[in-house]
Tab-separated table of C-alpha atoms and ligand atoms in Angstrom:
chain	number	residue	atom	x	y	z
A	85	UNK	CA	-7.175	29.852	-3.843
A	86	UNK	CA	-10.416	28.353	-2.590
A	87	UNK	CA	-10.359	25.534	-0.082
A	88	UNK	CA	-11.775	23.096	-2.634
A	89	UNK	CA	-8.794	23.386	-4.927
A	90	UNK	CA	-6.248	22.062	-2.470
A	91	UNK	CA	-5.990	18.578	-1.033
A	92	UNK	CA	-7.559	18.237	2.385
A	93	UNK	CA	-9.313	15.577	4.457
A	94	UNK	CA	-12.236	14.252	2.446
A	95	UNK	CA	-10.699	15.029	-0.957
A	96	UNK	CA	-10.715	12.275	-3.557
A	97	UNK	CA	-7.333	12.626	-5.204
A	98	UNK	CA	-5.926	10.968	-8.308
A	99	UNK	CA	-2.147	10.699	-8.361
A	100	UNK	CA	0.471	9.227	-10.588
A	101	UNK	CA	3.508	8.024	-8.739
A	102	UNK	CA	6.779	6.247	-9.040
A	103	UNK	CA	8.189	4.569	-5.958
A	104	UNK	CA	11.883	3.826	-5.761
A	105	UNK	CA	14.187	2.497	-3.049
A	106	UNK	CA	17.064	4.590	-1.645
A	107	UNK	CA	19.275	2.655	-4.099
A	108	UNK	CA	17.156	3.940	-6.966
A	109	UNK	CA	15.475	0.615	-7.712
A	110	UNK	CA	11.918	0.804	-9.003
A	111	UNK	CA	9.546	-0.698	-6.429
A	112	UNK	CA	6.163	0.277	-7.781
A	113	UNK	CA	4.450	2.774	-10.014
A	114	UNK	CA	0.921	3.797	-10.879
A	115	UNK	CA	1.507	2.905	-14.532
A	116	UNK	CA	-0.949	4.252	-17.064
A	117	UNK	CA	-3.878	4.536	-14.701
A	118	UNK	CA	-3.723	7.099	-11.921
A	119	UNK	CA	-4.346	5.900	-8.400
A	120	UNK	CA	-7.356	7.387	-6.646
A	121	UNK	CA	-7.404	7.665	-2.891
A	122	UNK	CA	-9.461	9.374	-0.227
A	123	UNK	CA	-7.340	11.884	1.667
A	124	UNK	CA	-7.371	11.501	5.441
A	125	UNK	CA	-8.617	7.912	5.377
A	126	UNK	CA	-5.321	6.006	5.621
A	127	UNK	CA	-5.620	4.766	2.038
A	128	UNK	CA	-1.918	5.474	1.456
A	129	UNK	CA	1.130	5.494	3.744
A	130	UNK	CA	1.029	8.344	6.290
A	131	UNK	CA	4.211	10.059	5.098
A	132	UNK	CA	2.905	10.392	1.562
A	133	UNK	CA	-0.541	11.462	2.689
A	134	UNK	CA	0.905	14.179	4.924
A	135	UNK	CA	3.095	15.498	2.124
A	136	UNK	CA	0.135	15.739	-0.254
A	137	UNK	CA	-2.018	17.793	2.125
A	138	UNK	CA	-2.470	21.293	0.666
A	139	UNK	CA	-1.218	20.339	-2.815
A	140	UNK	CA	-3.232	21.155	-5.942
A	141	UNK	CA	-3.795	19.684	-9.400
A	142	UNK	CA	-0.637	19.797	-11.473
A	143	UNK	CA	1.704	19.837	-8.486
A	144	UNK	CA	4.672	17.503	-8.668
A	145	UNK	CA	6.278	16.418	-5.451
A	146	UNK	CA	9.312	14.437	-4.458
A	147	UNK	CA	8.662	12.868	-1.103
A	148	UNK	CA	11.029	10.805	1.006
A	149	UNK	CA	9.054	8.721	3.477
A	150	UNK	CA	10.864	7.230	6.452
A	151	UNK	CA	10.007	3.659	7.479
A	152	UNK	CA	8.212	5.061	10.540
A	153	UNK	CA	5.844	6.965	8.250
A	154	UNK	CA	5.812	4.187	5.670
A	155	UNK	CA	5.428	0.483	6.339
A	156	UNK	CA	7.015	0.618	9.790
A	157	UNK	CA	10.473	-0.199	11.062
A	158	UNK	CA	11.822	-3.677	10.396
A	159	UNK	CA	11.980	-5.688	13.544
A	160	UNK	CA	14.027	-8.752	14.196
A	161	UNK	CA	11.261	-11.299	13.785
A	162	UNK	CA	11.996	-14.843	12.712
A	163	UNK	CA	10.549	-16.157	9.491
A	164	UNK	CA	7.916	-18.838	9.883
A	165	UNK	CA	8.480	-22.059	7.985
A	166	UNK	CA	5.290	-23.687	6.709
A	167	UNK	CA	5.133	-26.892	4.665
A	168	UNK	CA	4.330	-26.240	1.011
A	169	UNK	CA	1.569	-28.847	1.345
A	170	UNK	CA	-0.376	-26.459	3.589
A	171	UNK	CA	-1.013	-24.229	0.576
A	172	UNK	CA	-3.407	-24.993	-2.256
A	173	UNK	CA	-1.584	-27.007	-4.868
A	174	UNK	CA	-2.302	-24.532	-7.651
A	175	UNK	CA	-1.390	-21.436	-5.623
A	176	UNK	CA	1.408	-19.392	-7.092
A	177	UNK	CA	3.984	-18.982	-4.361
A	178	UNK	CA	6.770	-16.586	-5.132
A	179	UNK	CA	8.872	-14.297	-2.946
A	180	UNK	CA	6.735	-11.262	-2.196
A	181	UNK	CA	3.391	-13.046	-2.660
A	182	UNK	CA	0.932	-11.977	-0.002
A	183	UNK	CA	-1.416	-14.346	1.810
A	184	UNK	CA	-3.990	-13.749	4.497
A	185	UNK	CA	-3.809	-16.092	7.461
A	186	UNK	CA	-6.337	-16.526	10.216
A	187	UNK	CA	-5.201	-17.320	13.742
A	188	UNK	CA	-7.075	-19.351	16.361
A	189	UNK	CA	-9.027	-16.277	17.433
A	190	UNK	CA	-10.189	-15.572	13.901
A	191	UNK	CA	-7.913	-12.568	13.500
A	192	UNK	CA	-6.859	-12.205	9.864
A	193	UNK	CA	-3.451	-10.774	9.104
A	194	UNK	CA	-1.297	-10.546	6.009
A	195	UNK	CA	1.940	-12.484	5.583
A	196	UNK	CA	4.444	-12.368	2.767
A	197	UNK	CA	6.472	-15.123	1.189
A	198	UNK	CA	10.172	-14.533	1.864
A	199	UNK	CA	11.487	-17.670	0.164
A	200	UNK	CA	10.512	-21.123	-1.010
A	201	UNK	CA	12.937	-23.943	-0.358
A	202	UNK	CA	12.838	-27.730	-0.173
A	203	UNK	CA	9.116	-28.110	0.237
A	204	UNK	CA	8.921	-25.305	2.753
A	205	UNK	CA	7.602	-21.803	2.451
A	206	UNK	CA	9.283	-19.179	4.611
A	207	UNK	CA	6.771	-16.559	5.638
A	208	UNK	CA	7.557	-13.040	6.774
A	209	UNK	CA	5.058	-11.446	9.129
A	210	UNK	CA	6.313	-7.977	8.236
A	211	UNK	CA	5.573	-6.016	5.097
A	212	UNK	CA	8.409	-6.423	2.576
A	213	UNK	CA	8.877	-2.641	2.663
A	214	UNK	CA	9.149	-2.472	6.459
A	215	UNK	CA	12.399	-0.712	7.325
A	216	UNK	CA	12.751	0.749	3.827
A	217	UNK	CA	12.839	4.470	3.072
A	218	UNK	CA	10.443	5.192	0.244
A	219	UNK	CA	11.164	7.753	-2.457
A	220	UNK	CA	7.981	8.872	-4.144
A	221	UNK	CA	7.732	11.012	-7.223
A	222	UNK	CA	4.129	12.094	-7.307
A	223	UNK	CA	1.994	14.255	-9.525
A	224	UNK	CA	-1.524	15.315	-8.662
A	225	UNK	CA	-3.796	14.478	-11.601
A	226	UNK	CA	-7.222	15.442	-10.311
A	227	UNK	CA	-9.029	16.418	-7.201
A	228	UNK	CA	-12.644	16.578	-6.090
A	229	UNK	CA	-14.622	16.529	-2.875
A	230	UNK	CA	-15.539	13.030	-1.724
A	231	UNK	CA	-19.225	12.122	-1.703
A	232	UNK	CA	-21.002	11.356	1.532
A	233	UNK	CA	-20.953	7.669	0.670
A	234	UNK	CA	-17.238	7.686	-0.039
A	235	UNK	CA	-16.498	9.426	3.249
A	236	UNK	CA	-18.626	6.860	5.035
A	237	UNK	CA	-16.831	3.942	3.357
A	238	UNK	CA	-13.389	5.467	3.714
A	239	UNK	CA	-12.404	4.981	0.066
A	240	UNK	CA	-13.174	6.432	-3.357
A	241	UNK	CA	-15.719	4.894	-5.723
A	242	UNK	CA	-15.851	4.802	-9.507
A	243	UNK	CA	-13.014	4.596	-12.022
A	244	UNK	CA	-9.737	3.922	-10.261
A	245	UNK	CA	-11.499	3.314	-6.958
A	246	UNK	CA	-13.739	0.669	-5.478
A	247	UNK	CA	-16.546	-0.805	-7.539
A	248	UNK	CA	-19.461	-2.165	-5.593
B	294	LIG	ZN1	-17.376	1.846	-0.832
């Protein structure tokens, strides 16, 4: 088996995956189009990336990712209530919707809508999957060496990847 036929840092990998919760609920899936990512560039959660290292095309893996290797442990952080009026009127605000907020220092961070009630939006500063064990069913669809440009950018280009 040559080094180029197994997943390693710098490989551009296309995977199909289904993500379920420990209760067996479907959280996310790649659907019809495989997801392309650059291995070793933090494009996907660390636990999944580690499990895929050394795999080859056609491999199917079942991977259980702990919160620590997924979206982090859930900490006891209070939700932030923000008046609905602070959001654009036409914005769609549903539980799980992600927004980017900028603090006074210009630092941009993501927040997620936890709930909408009585003219207020409750925002969660933690990823909705923080504290959740992730069950991935993954199959490796294709594999190639990343180009110099892709390695420089830290993500794949072309179909399934970034377009720019
Ligand atoms: Zn790029």
